[in-house]
Protein backbone atom coordinates (compact mmCIF):
# COMPACT_ATOMS: atom_id res chain seq x y z
CA UNK A 1 0.00 0.00 0.00
CA UNK A 2 1.17 3.52 -0.72
CA UNK A 3 0.99 5.92 2.24
CA UNK A 4 -0.27 9.50 2.03
CA UNK A 5 3.36 10.65 2.06
CA UNK A 6 4.16 8.59 -1.05
CA UNK A 7 6.14 5.92 0.84
CA UNK A 8 5.38 2.23 0.58
CA UNK A 9 3.67 0.58 3.57
CA UNK A 10 3.70 -3.16 4.26
CA UNK A 11 1.62 -5.18 6.71
CA UNK A 12 1.15 -8.91 7.30
CA UNK A 13 -1.72 -10.55 5.47
CA UNK A 14 -4.85 -10.53 7.68
CA UNK A 15 -5.18 -14.32 7.31
CA UNK A 16 -2.18 -14.74 9.62
CA UNK A 17 -4.57 -14.04 12.51
CA UNK A 18 -6.40 -17.30 11.77
CA UNK A 19 -3.30 -19.04 13.17
CA UNK A 20 -3.51 -17.26 16.55
CA UNK A 21 -3.67 -19.60 19.52
CA UNK A 22 -3.09 -18.66 23.18
CA UNK A 23 -3.21 -14.88 23.84
CA UNK A 24 -1.38 -12.84 26.47
CA UNK A 25 -2.42 -9.23 27.06
CA UNK A 26 -0.24 -6.78 29.01
CA UNK A 27 -1.20 -3.19 29.77
CA UNK A 28 0.66 -0.37 31.50
CA UNK A 29 3.76 -2.34 32.46
CA UNK A 30 7.40 -1.26 32.88
CA UNK A 31 10.78 -2.87 32.27
CA UNK A 32 13.96 -1.52 33.84
CA UNK A 33 17.65 -2.33 33.61
CA UNK A 34 18.12 -5.65 35.37
CA UNK A 35 14.33 -6.14 35.59
CA UNK A 36 13.07 -7.28 32.18
CA UNK A 37 9.35 -7.75 31.68
CA UNK A 38 9.12 -11.53 31.26
CA UNK A 39 6.12 -12.77 29.33
CA UNK A 40 4.26 -16.02 29.92
CA UNK A 41 4.00 -16.47 26.16
CA UNK A 42 6.76 -18.64 24.77
CA UNK A 43 7.42 -20.78 21.77
CA UNK A 44 8.90 -20.89 18.32
CA UNK A 45 5.86 -19.31 16.65
CA UNK A 46 4.77 -15.88 17.97
CA UNK A 47 2.72 -12.91 16.75
CA UNK A 48 3.52 -9.90 18.90
CA UNK A 49 2.17 -6.34 18.88
CA UNK A 50 3.87 -3.98 21.28
CA UNK A 51 4.20 -0.29 22.06
CA UNK A 52 7.41 0.83 23.79
CA UNK A 53 7.97 4.25 25.37
CA UNK A 54 11.59 4.82 26.42
CA UNK A 55 11.51 6.73 29.70
CA UNK A 56 15.07 7.48 30.51
CA UNK A 57 16.37 4.24 29.01
CA UNK A 58 19.30 4.72 26.65
CA UNK A 59 18.19 1.51 24.89
CA UNK A 60 15.21 -0.81 24.99
CA UNK A 61 13.65 -3.60 23.04
CA UNK A 62 12.65 -7.24 22.85
CA UNK A 63 14.38 -10.50 23.52
CA UNK A 64 12.80 -13.21 21.37
CA UNK A 65 13.62 -16.90 21.65
CA UNK A 66 15.32 -16.02 24.96
CA UNK A 67 17.22 -18.72 26.85
CA UNK A 68 16.06 -19.47 30.41
CA UNK A 69 19.13 -17.73 31.86
CA UNK A 70 18.86 -14.74 29.49
CA UNK A 71 22.31 -15.37 28.02
CA UNK A 72 20.98 -15.95 24.48
CA UNK A 73 18.19 -14.28 22.52
CA UNK A 74 17.19 -12.90 19.15
CA UNK A 75 17.31 -9.19 19.98
CA UNK A 76 15.38 -6.20 18.66
CA UNK A 77 16.99 -3.09 20.19
CA UNK A 78 16.27 0.64 19.86
CA UNK A 79 19.12 3.00 20.77
CA UNK A 80 20.13 6.45 19.52
CA UNK A 81 17.46 6.52 16.81
CA UNK A 82 18.50 3.17 15.34
CA UNK A 83 16.45 -0.02 15.47
CA UNK A 84 18.68 -3.09 15.37
CA UNK A 85 16.78 -6.22 14.35
CA UNK A 86 19.13 -9.15 14.94
CA UNK A 87 21.98 -7.30 13.25
CA UNK A 88 20.07 -5.37 10.58
CA UNK A 89 19.78 -1.67 11.42
CA UNK A 90 17.09 0.83 10.44
CA UNK A 91 17.08 4.55 11.35
CA UNK A 92 13.92 5.37 13.31
CA UNK A 93 12.55 8.76 14.27
CA UNK A 94 10.12 8.64 17.17
CA UNK A 95 7.61 11.47 17.18
CA UNK A 96 7.45 13.29 20.50
CA UNK A 97 4.92 11.65 22.78
CA UNK A 98 4.41 8.63 20.49
CA UNK A 99 5.60 5.13 21.36
CA UNK A 100 7.60 2.81 19.14
CA UNK A 101 4.98 0.48 17.65
CA UNK A 102 6.19 -2.95 16.53
CA UNK A 103 4.47 -5.96 15.01
CA UNK A 104 6.70 -9.01 15.19
CA UNK A 105 6.10 -12.34 13.49
CA UNK A 106 8.44 -15.14 14.47
CA UNK A 107 8.55 -18.77 13.53
CA UNK A 108 11.28 -21.40 13.86
CA UNK A 109 13.71 -19.60 11.52
CA UNK A 110 11.99 -16.50 10.12
CA UNK A 111 11.60 -13.11 11.79
CA UNK A 112 9.55 -10.23 10.36
CA UNK A 113 9.38 -6.87 12.12
CA UNK A 114 6.92 -4.19 10.99
CA UNK A 115 7.61 -0.73 12.42
CA UNK A 116 4.70 1.64 13.02
CA UNK A 117 2.37 1.71 10.06
CA UNK A 118 4.66 -0.52 7.99
CA UNK A 119 6.98 2.10 6.54
CA UNK A 120 9.94 0.05 7.78
CA UNK A 121 9.98 -3.75 7.55
CA UNK A 122 12.86 -6.07 8.36
CA UNK A 123 12.85 -9.75 7.43
CA UNK A 124 15.60 -11.98 8.82
CA UNK A 125 16.49 -15.62 8.99
CA UNK A 126 17.37 -16.58 12.57
CA UNK A 127 18.78 -19.77 14.09
CA UNK A 128 18.08 -19.86 17.84
CA UNK A 129 18.54 -23.05 19.82
CA UNK A 130 15.44 -25.27 19.99
CA UNK A 131 15.14 -24.84 23.78
CA UNK A 132 15.34 -21.02 23.69
CA UNK A 133 11.65 -20.10 23.71
CA UNK A 134 11.29 -17.15 26.12
CA UNK A 135 10.09 -13.62 25.40
CA UNK A 136 10.96 -10.43 27.31
CA UNK A 137 10.95 -6.62 27.08
CA UNK A 138 14.21 -5.08 28.30
CA UNK A 139 15.65 -1.66 29.10
CA UNK A 140 19.21 -0.40 29.48
CA UNK A 141 20.13 2.64 31.57
CA UNK A 142 16.60 3.47 32.69
CA UNK A 143 12.99 2.41 32.22
CA UNK A 144 10.80 1.61 29.26
CA UNK A 145 7.02 1.84 29.57
CA UNK A 146 4.92 -0.81 27.85
CA UNK A 147 1.45 0.74 27.51
CA UNK A 148 0.22 -2.25 25.53
CA UNK A 149 1.47 -5.61 24.43
CA UNK A 150 -0.43 -8.47 22.84
CA UNK A 151 1.29 -11.78 22.18
CA UNK A 152 -0.14 -14.90 20.59
CA UNK A 153 1.37 -18.30 20.15
CA UNK A 154 0.79 -19.52 16.61
CA UNK A 155 -0.72 -22.76 15.37
CA UNK A 156 1.18 -24.45 12.55
CA UNK A 157 0.19 -23.20 9.11
CA UNK A 158 -1.53 -25.84 7.00
CA UNK A 159 0.68 -26.89 4.13
CA UNK A 160 -0.85 -28.25 0.96
CA UNK A 161 1.24 -30.40 -1.29
CA UNK A 162 0.92 -30.38 -5.05
CA UNK A 163 -0.91 -33.72 -5.14
CA UNK A 164 -3.50 -32.34 -2.67
CA UNK A 165 -4.44 -29.37 -4.84
CA UNK A 166 -7.52 -29.57 -7.00
CA UNK A 167 -6.79 -29.96 -10.73
PDB file of C-alpha atoms in Angstrom:
ATOM      1  CA  UNK A   1       0.000   0.000   0.000  1.00  0.00           C
ATOM      2  CA  UNK A   2       1.171   3.521  -0.724  1.00  0.00           C
ATOM      3  CA  UNK A   3       0.991   5.918   2.241  1.00  0.00           C
ATOM      4  CA  UNK A   4      -0.270   9.502   2.028  1.00  0.00           C
ATOM      5  CA  UNK A   5       3.363  10.649   2.064  1.00  0.00           C
ATOM      6  CA  UNK A   6       4.160   8.589  -1.045  1.00  0.00           C
ATOM      7  CA  UNK A   7       6.137   5.923   0.845  1.00  0.00           C
ATOM      8  CA  UNK A   8       5.376   2.230   0.576  1.00  0.00           C
ATOM      9  CA  UNK A   9       3.669   0.577   3.569  1.00  0.00           C
ATOM     10  CA  UNK A  10       3.698  -3.160   4.262  1.00  0.00           C
ATOM     11  CA  UNK A  11       1.616  -5.180   6.705  1.00  0.00           C
ATOM     12  CA  UNK A  12       1.151  -8.910   7.304  1.00  0.00           C
ATOM     13  CA  UNK A  13      -1.723 -10.548   5.468  1.00  0.00           C
ATOM     14  CA  UNK A  14      -4.848 -10.525   7.677  1.00  0.00           C
ATOM     15  CA  UNK A  15      -5.184 -14.321   7.307  1.00  0.00           C
ATOM     16  CA  UNK A  16      -2.183 -14.743   9.618  1.00  0.00           C
ATOM     17  CA  UNK A  17      -4.571 -14.041  12.510  1.00  0.00           C
ATOM     18  CA  UNK A  18      -6.398 -17.298  11.768  1.00  0.00           C
ATOM     19  CA  UNK A  19      -3.304 -19.037  13.168  1.00  0.00           C
ATOM     20  CA  UNK A  20      -3.512 -17.260  16.551  1.00  0.00           C
ATOM     21  CA  UNK A  21      -3.673 -19.599  19.519  1.00  0.00           C
ATOM     22  CA  UNK A  22      -3.088 -18.662  23.180  1.00  0.00           C
ATOM     23  CA  UNK A  23      -3.214 -14.882  23.837  1.00  0.00           C
ATOM     24  CA  UNK A  24      -1.383 -12.836  26.468  1.00  0.00           C
ATOM     25  CA  UNK A  25      -2.420  -9.230  27.062  1.00  0.00           C
ATOM     26  CA  UNK A  26      -0.236  -6.784  29.012  1.00  0.00           C
ATOM     27  CA  UNK A  27      -1.205  -3.191  29.774  1.00  0.00           C
ATOM     28  CA  UNK A  28       0.655  -0.366  31.498  1.00  0.00           C
ATOM     29  CA  UNK A  29       3.764  -2.338  32.458  1.00  0.00           C
ATOM     30  CA  UNK A  30       7.397  -1.264  32.877  1.00  0.00           C
ATOM     31  CA  UNK A  31      10.778  -2.867  32.268  1.00  0.00           C
ATOM     32  CA  UNK A  32      13.962  -1.521  33.838  1.00  0.00           C
ATOM     33  CA  UNK A  33      17.646  -2.329  33.612  1.00  0.00           C
ATOM     34  CA  UNK A  34      18.120  -5.647  35.366  1.00  0.00           C
ATOM     35  CA  UNK A  35      14.333  -6.142  35.592  1.00  0.00           C
ATOM     36  CA  UNK A  36      13.067  -7.282  32.180  1.00  0.00           C
ATOM     37  CA  UNK A  37       9.350  -7.753  31.678  1.00  0.00           C
ATOM     38  CA  UNK A  38       9.124 -11.526  31.257  1.00  0.00           C
ATOM     39  CA  UNK A  39       6.119 -12.770  29.328  1.00  0.00           C
ATOM     40  CA  UNK A  40       4.258 -16.023  29.924  1.00  0.00           C
ATOM     41  CA  UNK A  41       4.001 -16.469  26.157  1.00  0.00           C
ATOM     42  CA  UNK A  42       6.763 -18.638  24.775  1.00  0.00           C
ATOM     43  CA  UNK A  43       7.416 -20.778  21.768  1.00  0.00           C
ATOM     44  CA  UNK A  44       8.901 -20.893  18.315  1.00  0.00           C
ATOM     45  CA  UNK A  45       5.858 -19.305  16.654  1.00  0.00           C
ATOM     46  CA  UNK A  46       4.772 -15.882  17.967  1.00  0.00           C
ATOM     47  CA  UNK A  47       2.719 -12.912  16.750  1.00  0.00           C
ATOM     48  CA  UNK A  48       3.524  -9.898  18.905  1.00  0.00           C
ATOM     49  CA  UNK A  49       2.165  -6.343  18.876  1.00  0.00           C
ATOM     50  CA  UNK A  50       3.870  -3.984  21.284  1.00  0.00           C
ATOM     51  CA  UNK A  51       4.200  -0.286  22.064  1.00  0.00           C
ATOM     52  CA  UNK A  52       7.408   0.831  23.789  1.00  0.00           C
ATOM     53  CA  UNK A  53       7.970   4.253  25.373  1.00  0.00           C
ATOM     54  CA  UNK A  54      11.594   4.819  26.416  1.00  0.00           C
ATOM     55  CA  UNK A  55      11.506   6.726  29.697  1.00  0.00           C
ATOM     56  CA  UNK A  56      15.074   7.483  30.513  1.00  0.00           C
ATOM     57  CA  UNK A  57      16.367   4.237  29.010  1.00  0.00           C
ATOM     58  CA  UNK A  58      19.304   4.716  26.646  1.00  0.00           C
ATOM     59  CA  UNK A  59      18.191   1.515  24.892  1.00  0.00           C
ATOM     60  CA  UNK A  60      15.206  -0.812  24.994  1.00  0.00           C
ATOM     61  CA  UNK A  61      13.652  -3.601  23.037  1.00  0.00           C
ATOM     62  CA  UNK A  62      12.645  -7.236  22.849  1.00  0.00           C
ATOM     63  CA  UNK A  63      14.381 -10.505  23.518  1.00  0.00           C
ATOM     64  CA  UNK A  64      12.796 -13.207  21.371  1.00  0.00           C
ATOM     65  CA  UNK A  65      13.617 -16.902  21.651  1.00  0.00           C
ATOM     66  CA  UNK A  66      15.324 -16.019  24.956  1.00  0.00           C
ATOM     67  CA  UNK A  67      17.218 -18.718  26.853  1.00  0.00           C
ATOM     68  CA  UNK A  68      16.065 -19.472  30.406  1.00  0.00           C
ATOM     69  CA  UNK A  69      19.132 -17.730  31.861  1.00  0.00           C
ATOM     70  CA  UNK A  70      18.863 -14.738  29.488  1.00  0.00           C
ATOM     71  CA  UNK A  71      22.309 -15.367  28.016  1.00  0.00           C
ATOM     72  CA  UNK A  72      20.978 -15.947  24.480  1.00  0.00           C
ATOM     73  CA  UNK A  73      18.187 -14.282  22.517  1.00  0.00           C
ATOM     74  CA  UNK A  74      17.190 -12.900  19.145  1.00  0.00           C
ATOM     75  CA  UNK A  75      17.306  -9.186  19.984  1.00  0.00           C
ATOM     76  CA  UNK A  76      15.376  -6.199  18.658  1.00  0.00           C
ATOM     77  CA  UNK A  77      16.993  -3.094  20.190  1.00  0.00           C
ATOM     78  CA  UNK A  78      16.269   0.637  19.859  1.00  0.00           C
ATOM     79  CA  UNK A  79      19.123   3.000  20.770  1.00  0.00           C
ATOM     80  CA  UNK A  80      20.134   6.448  19.519  1.00  0.00           C
ATOM     81  CA  UNK A  81      17.462   6.517  16.814  1.00  0.00           C
ATOM     82  CA  UNK A  82      18.501   3.166  15.343  1.00  0.00           C
ATOM     83  CA  UNK A  83      16.449  -0.018  15.474  1.00  0.00           C
ATOM     84  CA  UNK A  84      18.682  -3.093  15.374  1.00  0.00           C
ATOM     85  CA  UNK A  85      16.776  -6.220  14.347  1.00  0.00           C
ATOM     86  CA  UNK A  86      19.128  -9.154  14.944  1.00  0.00           C
ATOM     87  CA  UNK A  87      21.982  -7.298  13.252  1.00  0.00           C
ATOM     88  CA  UNK A  88      20.068  -5.372  10.578  1.00  0.00           C
ATOM     89  CA  UNK A  89      19.776  -1.671  11.417  1.00  0.00           C
ATOM     90  CA  UNK A  90      17.093   0.831  10.442  1.00  0.00           C
ATOM     91  CA  UNK A  91      17.082   4.545  11.352  1.00  0.00           C
ATOM     92  CA  UNK A  92      13.920   5.373  13.311  1.00  0.00           C
ATOM     93  CA  UNK A  93      12.547   8.765  14.265  1.00  0.00           C
ATOM     94  CA  UNK A  94      10.117   8.645  17.167  1.00  0.00           C
ATOM     95  CA  UNK A  95       7.615  11.474  17.177  1.00  0.00           C
ATOM     96  CA  UNK A  96       7.451  13.292  20.505  1.00  0.00           C
ATOM     97  CA  UNK A  97       4.921  11.652  22.778  1.00  0.00           C
ATOM     98  CA  UNK A  98       4.413   8.632  20.492  1.00  0.00           C
ATOM     99  CA  UNK A  99       5.601   5.129  21.360  1.00  0.00           C
ATOM    100  CA  UNK A 100       7.598   2.809  19.138  1.00  0.00           C
ATOM    101  CA  UNK A 101       4.984   0.483  17.647  1.00  0.00           C
ATOM    102  CA  UNK A 102       6.186  -2.947  16.529  1.00  0.00           C
ATOM    103  CA  UNK A 103       4.471  -5.959  15.009  1.00  0.00           C
ATOM    104  CA  UNK A 104       6.697  -9.011  15.189  1.00  0.00           C
ATOM    105  CA  UNK A 105       6.095 -12.343  13.489  1.00  0.00           C
ATOM    106  CA  UNK A 106       8.444 -15.137  14.469  1.00  0.00           C
ATOM    107  CA  UNK A 107       8.546 -18.775  13.532  1.00  0.00           C
ATOM    108  CA  UNK A 108      11.277 -21.396  13.863  1.00  0.00           C
ATOM    109  CA  UNK A 109      13.711 -19.598  11.515  1.00  0.00           C
ATOM    110  CA  UNK A 110      11.989 -16.502  10.121  1.00  0.00           C
ATOM    111  CA  UNK A 111      11.599 -13.108  11.793  1.00  0.00           C
ATOM    112  CA  UNK A 112       9.551 -10.234  10.362  1.00  0.00           C
ATOM    113  CA  UNK A 113       9.381  -6.865  12.116  1.00  0.00           C
ATOM    114  CA  UNK A 114       6.922  -4.187  10.989  1.00  0.00           C
ATOM    115  CA  UNK A 115       7.611  -0.734  12.421  1.00  0.00           C
ATOM    116  CA  UNK A 116       4.703   1.636  13.019  1.00  0.00           C
ATOM    117  CA  UNK A 117       2.365   1.709  10.056  1.00  0.00           C
ATOM    118  CA  UNK A 118       4.660  -0.517   7.991  1.00  0.00           C
ATOM    119  CA  UNK A 119       6.978   2.101   6.536  1.00  0.00           C
ATOM    120  CA  UNK A 120       9.937   0.051   7.777  1.00  0.00           C
ATOM    121  CA  UNK A 121       9.982  -3.747   7.553  1.00  0.00           C
ATOM    122  CA  UNK A 122      12.859  -6.070   8.362  1.00  0.00           C
ATOM    123  CA  UNK A 123      12.852  -9.746   7.431  1.00  0.00           C
ATOM    124  CA  UNK A 124      15.596 -11.984   8.819  1.00  0.00           C
ATOM    125  CA  UNK A 125      16.494 -15.623   8.993  1.00  0.00           C
ATOM    126  CA  UNK A 126      17.373 -16.582  12.574  1.00  0.00           C
ATOM    127  CA  UNK A 127      18.777 -19.769  14.092  1.00  0.00           C
ATOM    128  CA  UNK A 128      18.076 -19.864  17.842  1.00  0.00           C
ATOM    129  CA  UNK A 129      18.541 -23.052  19.825  1.00  0.00           C
ATOM    130  CA  UNK A 130      15.440 -25.267  19.990  1.00  0.00           C
ATOM    131  CA  UNK A 131      15.137 -24.844  23.784  1.00  0.00           C
ATOM    132  CA  UNK A 132      15.335 -21.021  23.689  1.00  0.00           C
ATOM    133  CA  UNK A 133      11.648 -20.098  23.707  1.00  0.00           C
ATOM    134  CA  UNK A 134      11.289 -17.145  26.118  1.00  0.00           C
ATOM    135  CA  UNK A 135      10.086 -13.619  25.404  1.00  0.00           C
ATOM    136  CA  UNK A 136      10.956 -10.426  27.306  1.00  0.00           C
ATOM    137  CA  UNK A 137      10.954  -6.624  27.085  1.00  0.00           C
ATOM    138  CA  UNK A 138      14.211  -5.080  28.302  1.00  0.00           C
ATOM    139  CA  UNK A 139      15.651  -1.658  29.099  1.00  0.00           C
ATOM    140  CA  UNK A 140      19.205  -0.396  29.480  1.00  0.00           C
ATOM    141  CA  UNK A 141      20.127   2.639  31.567  1.00  0.00           C
ATOM    142  CA  UNK A 142      16.598   3.470  32.694  1.00  0.00           C
ATOM    143  CA  UNK A 143      12.990   2.411  32.222  1.00  0.00           C
ATOM    144  CA  UNK A 144      10.797   1.613  29.261  1.00  0.00           C
ATOM    145  CA  UNK A 145       7.020   1.837  29.565  1.00  0.00           C
ATOM    146  CA  UNK A 146       4.919  -0.812  27.850  1.00  0.00           C
ATOM    147  CA  UNK A 147       1.454   0.745  27.514  1.00  0.00           C
ATOM    148  CA  UNK A 148       0.215  -2.248  25.535  1.00  0.00           C
ATOM    149  CA  UNK A 149       1.469  -5.610  24.426  1.00  0.00           C
ATOM    150  CA  UNK A 150      -0.434  -8.470  22.843  1.00  0.00           C
ATOM    151  CA  UNK A 151       1.286 -11.784  22.179  1.00  0.00           C
ATOM    152  CA  UNK A 152      -0.138 -14.896  20.592  1.00  0.00           C
ATOM    153  CA  UNK A 153       1.371 -18.297  20.147  1.00  0.00           C
ATOM    154  CA  UNK A 154       0.795 -19.522  16.611  1.00  0.00           C
ATOM    155  CA  UNK A 155      -0.719 -22.762  15.374  1.00  0.00           C
ATOM    156  CA  UNK A 156       1.177 -24.449  12.549  1.00  0.00           C
ATOM    157  CA  UNK A 157       0.194 -23.199   9.115  1.00  0.00           C
ATOM    158  CA  UNK A 158      -1.527 -25.840   7.002  1.00  0.00           C
ATOM    159  CA  UNK A 159       0.683 -26.890   4.128  1.00  0.00           C
ATOM    160  CA  UNK A 160      -0.853 -28.250   0.959  1.00  0.00           C
ATOM    161  CA  UNK A 161       1.244 -30.396  -1.293  1.00  0.00           C
ATOM    162  CA  UNK A 162       0.924 -30.379  -5.050  1.00  0.00           C
ATOM    163  CA  UNK A 163      -0.912 -33.721  -5.136  1.00  0.00           C
ATOM    164  CA  UNK A 164      -3.502 -32.335  -2.669  1.00  0.00           C
ATOM    165  CA  UNK A 165      -4.437 -29.375  -4.842  1.00  0.00           C
ATOM    166  CA  UNK A 166      -7.522 -29.569  -7.001  1.00  0.00           C
ATOM    167  CA  UNK A 167      -6.789 -29.961 -10.725  1.00  0.00           C
TER     168      UNK A 167
END
